């Protein structure tokens, strides 16, 4: 007997446009390359050493698991020393009349640091870059909080356009990670039923009919990609009428067709393998990617540190 009120899920077909599909295809080409796979393998190995997971299987009787974990000891000693004190920001007015504005920006900086719990973000980002080639944070606008938010990003999920040593110069970059369906339900509820879980079987109920615990236990691959998109769009420049001193029109109002960048500050795309969850212009006027890279040591002419 079928559960009352539950509808059998229709097969989830991809609704991605050719453009969005090309984003995934090219991202995967880089992310699944031998270079990235080897790097992720090393990063996983370093994490295992940090966690003292040297033995995968049972060791022979009589042998000891006792060890001195120098990696854990070094990181847990250095990281608190580097992040103990809150960074202090100073804004100096270039002229006396701007001093009040500079003071307001300073207060906004202190407020943002506290509200975003940047002490914890700072600690975790530094801890990542001590263990791995880079640490990574992402700053974005959170519409639910109506404020700026900063997250620590797992560098193992990250990729950027080949050939660039500065991520702010790269034409695209982003993340590929498994996220629970509950995350998609929170952020994109209207797209939930168009998402295909990674382990979906036949005769499945619709995602929207699943319990919260089941949504938390099932996942889908989510791509978040920031792009310097060169597309342009047409727009109209309106010229107001001109009048002489007597109020007579000397030039009629007119309209002029022109072109401008469609995404002047960047484009932010969020996708799964079957549906585009979001596609919008970046809200920040600086035109830079939202990712900030943290390095313990940089390597000459290489994006990845050491």
Coordinates of C-alpha atoms in Angstrom, one line a residue:
X1 CA 0.0 0.0 0.0
X2 CA 1.3 3.4 -0.9
X3 CA 1.8 5.9 1.9
X4 CA -1.2 8.3 2.1
X5 CA -0.3 11.8 0.8
X6 CA 3.0 10.7 -0.7
X7 CA 3.5 11.1 -4.4
X8 CA 5.8 8.9 -6.3
X9 CA 8.7 11.0 -7.7
X10 CA 8.8 11.5 -11.4
X11 CA 12.2 10.8 -13.0
X12 CA 14.3 13.9 -12.5
X13 CA 15.4 15.2 -15.9
X14 CA 18.1 17.8 -16.4
X15 CA 16.7 21.3 -17.1
X16 CA 20.2 22.8 -17.4
X17 CA 20.7 25.1 -20.3
X18 CA 23.6 24.4 -22.7
X19 CA 25.5 27.3 -21.1
X20 CA 25.1 26.0 -17.5
X21 CA 26.0 22.5 -18.6
X22 CA 29.2 23.9 -20.2
X23 CA 30.1 25.5 -16.9
X24 CA 29.9 22.1 -15.1
X25 CA 31.7 20.3 -18.0
X26 CA 34.7 22.7 -17.9
X27 CA 34.8 22.9 -14.1
X28 CA 35.0 19.1 -13.9
X29 CA 37.7 19.0 -16.5
X30 CA 39.9 21.0 -14.2
X31 CA 38.6 19.6 -10.9
X32 CA 39.0 16.0 -12.0
X33 CA 42.4 16.5 -13.6
X34 CA 45.4 14.4 -12.4
X35 CA 46.9 17.5 -10.9
X36 CA 43.9 18.2 -8.7
X37 CA 43.3 14.6 -7.8
X38 CA 46.9 14.2 -6.6
X39 CA 46.7 17.4 -4.6
X40 CA 43.5 16.3 -2.9
X41 CA 45.1 12.9 -2.2
X42 CA 48.1 14.6 -0.5
X43 CA 45.8 16.9 1.5
X44 CA 43.7 14.0 2.7
X45 CA 46.9 12.2 3.8
X46 CA 48.1 15.3 5.7
X47 CA 44.8 15.5 7.4
X48 CA 45.1 11.8 8.5
X49 CA 48.6 12.5 9.9
X50 CA 47.2 15.5 11.8
X51 CA 44.5 13.2 13.3
X52 CA 47.1 10.5 14.0
X53 CA 45.3 8.0 11.7
X54 CA 48.5 6.3 10.7
X55 CA 47.1 2.8 10.9
X56 CA 44.2 1.8 8.6
X57 CA 44.0 -1.8 9.8
X58 CA 44.6 -3.6 13.0
X59 CA 48.3 -3.8 13.8
X60 CA 50.0 -7.0 14.8
X61 CA 49.7 -8.1 18.4
X62 CA 52.6 -6.8 20.5
X63 CA 53.2 -3.7 18.4
X64 CA 52.4 -0.3 19.8
X65 CA 50.3 2.6 18.4
X66 CA 52.1 5.1 20.6
X67 CA 53.5 8.0 18.5
X68 CA 54.6 11.6 18.8
X69 CA 52.3 13.6 16.5
X70 CA 54.6 16.5 15.5
X71 CA 52.2 17.8 12.9
X72 CA 49.3 18.1 15.4
X73 CA 51.7 19.6 18.0
X74 CA 53.2 22.2 15.6
X75 CA 49.8 23.4 14.2
X76 CA 48.1 23.5 17.6
X77 CA 51.0 25.5 19.0
X78 CA 51.4 28.0 16.1
X79 CA 47.7 28.6 15.3
X80 CA 46.7 30.1 18.7
X81 CA 49.8 32.3 18.7
X82 CA 49.0 33.7 15.3
X83 CA 45.4 34.3 15.9
X84 CA 45.2 35.2 19.6
X85 CA 45.0 39.0 19.0
X86 CA 42.3 40.6 17.0
X87 CA 43.6 42.5 13.9
X88 CA 43.2 46.2 14.4
X89 CA 42.1 48.3 11.4
X90 CA 42.8 52.0 11.0
X91 CA 41.3 54.3 8.5
X92 CA 43.0 57.7 8.1
X93 CA 41.0 60.6 6.6
X94 CA 42.9 62.4 3.7
X95 CA 41.3 65.7 4.8
X96 CA 39.8 66.9 8.1
X97 CA 36.3 67.0 6.7
X98 CA 36.4 63.2 6.0
X99 CA 37.4 62.3 9.6
X100 CA 33.8 61.6 10.7
X101 CA 33.2 59.3 7.8
X102 CA 36.5 57.5 8.5
X103 CA 35.4 57.0 12.1
X104 CA 32.1 55.5 10.9
X105 CA 33.9 53.1 8.6
X106 CA 36.1 52.0 11.5
X107 CA 33.0 51.3 13.6
X108 CA 31.5 49.4 10.8
X109 CA 34.7 47.3 10.6
X110 CA 34.6 46.5 14.3
X111 CA 30.9 45.7 14.1
X112 CA 31.3 43.4 11.1
X113 CA 34.2 41.5 12.8
X114 CA 32.1 40.8 15.9
X115 CA 28.8 39.9 14.1
X116 CA 30.5 37.5 11.7
X117 CA 32.4 35.8 14.5
X118 CA 35.6 36.5 12.6
X119 CA 37.8 35.4 15.5
X120 CA 36.6 31.8 14.8
X121 CA 36.8 32.2 11.0
X122 CA 40.3 33.7 11.4
X123 CA 41.4 30.7 13.5
X124 CA 40.0 28.0 11.2
X125 CA 41.4 29.7 8.0
X126 CA 44.9 29.9 9.5
X127 CA 44.7 26.3 10.7
X128 CA 43.8 25.2 7.2
X129 CA 46.8 27.0 5.6
X130 CA 49.2 25.6 8.2
X131 CA 48.1 22.1 7.2
X132 CA 47.4 22.5 3.5
X133 CA 48.8 24.6 0.6
X134 CA 46.1 27.3 1.2
X135 CA 43.3 28.3 3.5
X136 CA 40.2 29.7 1.9
X137 CA 37.4 32.0 3.0
X138 CA 34.3 33.2 1.1
X139 CA 32.6 36.5 1.7
X140 CA 29.2 37.1 0.4
X141 CA 25.8 38.8 1.0
X142 CA 23.4 36.7 3.0
X143 CA 19.8 37.7 2.1
X144 CA 18.3 36.0 5.1
X145 CA 20.5 37.9 7.6
X146 CA 20.5 41.0 5.3
X147 CA 24.2 41.3 6.1
X148 CA 27.7 40.3 4.9
X149 CA 28.7 36.7 5.8
X150 CA 32.1 35.0 5.7
X151 CA 32.6 31.2 5.6
X152 CA 35.6 29.0 5.7
X153 CA 35.8 26.9 2.5
X154 CA 37.4 23.5 2.3
X155 CA 40.3 24.0 -0.2
X156 CA 39.8 20.4 -1.4
X157 CA 36.5 21.5 -3.0
X158 CA 38.0 24.4 -4.8
X159 CA 39.2 25.0 -8.4
X160 CA 40.1 27.9 -10.5
X161 CA 40.9 28.6 -14.2
X162 CA 44.3 27.1 -15.2
X163 CA 47.3 29.4 -15.7
X164 CA 46.5 32.0 -13.0
X165 CA 48.6 32.6 -9.9
X166 CA 46.3 35.2 -8.5
X167 CA 42.7 34.1 -8.0
X168 CA 41.4 37.7 -8.3
X169 CA 42.7 37.7 -11.9
X170 CA 41.2 34.4 -12.9
X171 CA 38.1 34.5 -15.1
X172 CA 36.4 31.8 -13.1
X173 CA 36.7 29.9 -9.8
X174 CA 34.4 28.0 -7.5
X175 CA 33.6 24.9 -5.4
X176 CA 32.2 21.5 -6.0
X177 CA 30.9 19.7 -2.9
X178 CA 28.2 17.4 -1.7
X179 CA 25.5 19.2 0.2
X180 CA 22.5 17.7 2.1
X181 CA 19.1 18.1 0.5
X182 CA 18.2 20.0 3.7
X183 CA 20.6 22.7 2.7
X184 CA 18.9 23.0 -0.7
X185 CA 15.5 23.1 1.0
X186 CA 16.6 26.0 3.1
X187 CA 18.2 28.1 0.4
X188 CA 16.3 27.1 -2.8
X189 CA 12.9 25.5 -1.7
X190 CA 11.3 26.1 -5.0
X191 CA 13.9 24.0 -6.8
X192 CA 14.0 21.1 -4.4
X193 CA 11.9 18.7 -6.5
X194 CA 14.1 19.3 -9.5
X195 CA 17.3 18.1 -7.7
X196 CA 18.3 14.5 -8.1
X197 CA 19.9 12.9 -5.0
X198 CA 23.1 11.1 -5.5
X199 CA 21.6 7.8 -4.4
X200 CA 18.1 8.0 -5.8
X201 CA 16.3 4.8 -6.5
X202 CA 13.1 4.0 -8.3
X203 CA 9.7 4.7 -6.8
X204 CA 11.2 7.4 -4.7
X205 CA 8.9 10.0 -3.1
X206 CA 9.3 13.6 -4.1
X207 CA 12.0 15.5 -2.2
X208 CA 9.4 17.9 -0.8
X209 CA 7.5 15.0 0.8
X210 CA 10.6 13.6 2.6
X211 CA 11.1 14.1 6.3
X212 CA 13.7 16.5 7.6
X213 CA 15.9 13.7 8.8
X214 CA 15.8 12.1 5.4
X215 CA 16.6 15.4 3.7
X216 CA 19.6 15.7 6.0
X217 CA 20.8 12.2 5.2
X218 CA 20.5 12.5 1.4
X219 CA 22.8 14.7 -0.7
X220 CA 23.5 16.2 -4.1
X221 CA 26.5 17.6 -5.8
X222 CA 26.4 21.4 -5.8
X223 CA 28.6 23.7 -7.9
X224 CA 29.1 27.3 -6.9
X225 CA 31.0 29.2 -9.6
X226 CA 32.0 32.8 -9.8
X227 CA 32.6 34.0 -13.4
X228 CA 34.0 37.2 -15.0
X229 CA 31.3 37.1 -17.7
X230 CA 32.1 39.3 -20.7
X231 CA 28.5 39.3 -22.0
X232 CA 27.0 42.7 -22.9
X233 CA 23.4 43.9 -23.0
X234 CA 21.5 46.7 -24.7
X235 CA 20.2 49.6 -22.7
X236 CA 18.7 53.0 -23.4
X237 CA 20.3 56.3 -22.4
X238 CA 17.7 59.0 -22.0
X239 CA 18.7 62.6 -22.7
X240 CA 16.6 65.3 -21.2
X241 CA 15.3 68.2 -23.3
X242 CA 17.4 71.4 -23.2
X243 CA 15.9 74.9 -22.7
X244 CA 17.2 78.4 -23.3
X245 CA 17.0 81.3 -20.7
X246 CA 13.5 82.1 -21.9
X247 CA 12.3 78.5 -21.4
X248 CA 12.1 77.6 -25.0
X249 CA 13.2 74.1 -26.1
X250 CA 16.4 74.3 -28.0
X251 CA 16.9 70.5 -28.1
X252 CA 14.2 67.9 -27.8
X253 CA 14.5 64.9 -25.4
X254 CA 15.9 61.9 -27.0
X255 CA 16.9 58.3 -26.4
X256 CA 20.2 56.6 -27.4
X257 CA 20.9 52.9 -27.7
X258 CA 24.1 51.7 -26.0
X259 CA 25.8 48.6 -24.7
X260 CA 27.1 47.8 -21.3
X261 CA 28.4 44.7 -19.4
X262 CA 25.6 42.5 -18.3
X263 CA 27.7 41.4 -15.2
X264 CA 30.0 44.3 -14.5
X265 CA 31.0 43.0 -11.1
X266 CA 31.0 39.3 -11.8
X267 CA 28.4 36.5 -12.1
X268 CA 27.5 34.0 -9.4
X269 CA 26.1 30.6 -10.5
X270 CA 24.9 27.8 -8.3
X271 CA 24.1 24.5 -10.0
X272 CA 23.4 20.8 -9.5
X273 CA 23.7 18.2 -12.2
X274 CA 20.0 18.6 -13.1
X275 CA 19.0 22.2 -12.3
X276 CA 20.3 25.7 -11.9
X277 CA 19.6 26.8 -8.4
X278 CA 20.6 30.4 -8.8
X279 CA 22.2 32.7 -11.4
X280 CA 22.7 36.3 -10.5
X281 CA 25.1 39.3 -10.8
X282 CA 27.5 39.7 -8.0
X283 CA 26.2 42.3 -5.5
X284 CA 29.7 43.8 -4.8
X285 CA 30.9 46.8 -6.8
X286 CA 34.6 45.9 -6.4
X287 CA 34.2 43.3 -9.2
X288 CA 36.4 40.8 -7.4
X289 CA 35.7 37.1 -6.7
X290 CA 34.3 36.4 -3.2
X291 CA 37.2 34.0 -2.3
X292 CA 40.2 35.2 -0.2
X293 CA 43.3 32.9 -0.2
X294 CA 45.4 32.4 3.0
X295 CA 48.9 31.1 2.6
X296 CA 51.5 30.0 5.2
X297 CA 54.2 30.2 2.6
X298 CA 53.8 31.2 -1.1
X299 CA 55.5 29.4 -3.9
X300 CA 57.0 31.4 -6.8
X301 CA 54.8 31.7 -9.8
X302 CA 52.3 29.2 -8.3
X303 CA 48.8 29.8 -7.0
X304 CA 49.1 27.0 -4.4
X305 CA 51.3 27.7 -1.4
X306 CA 53.1 25.3 0.9

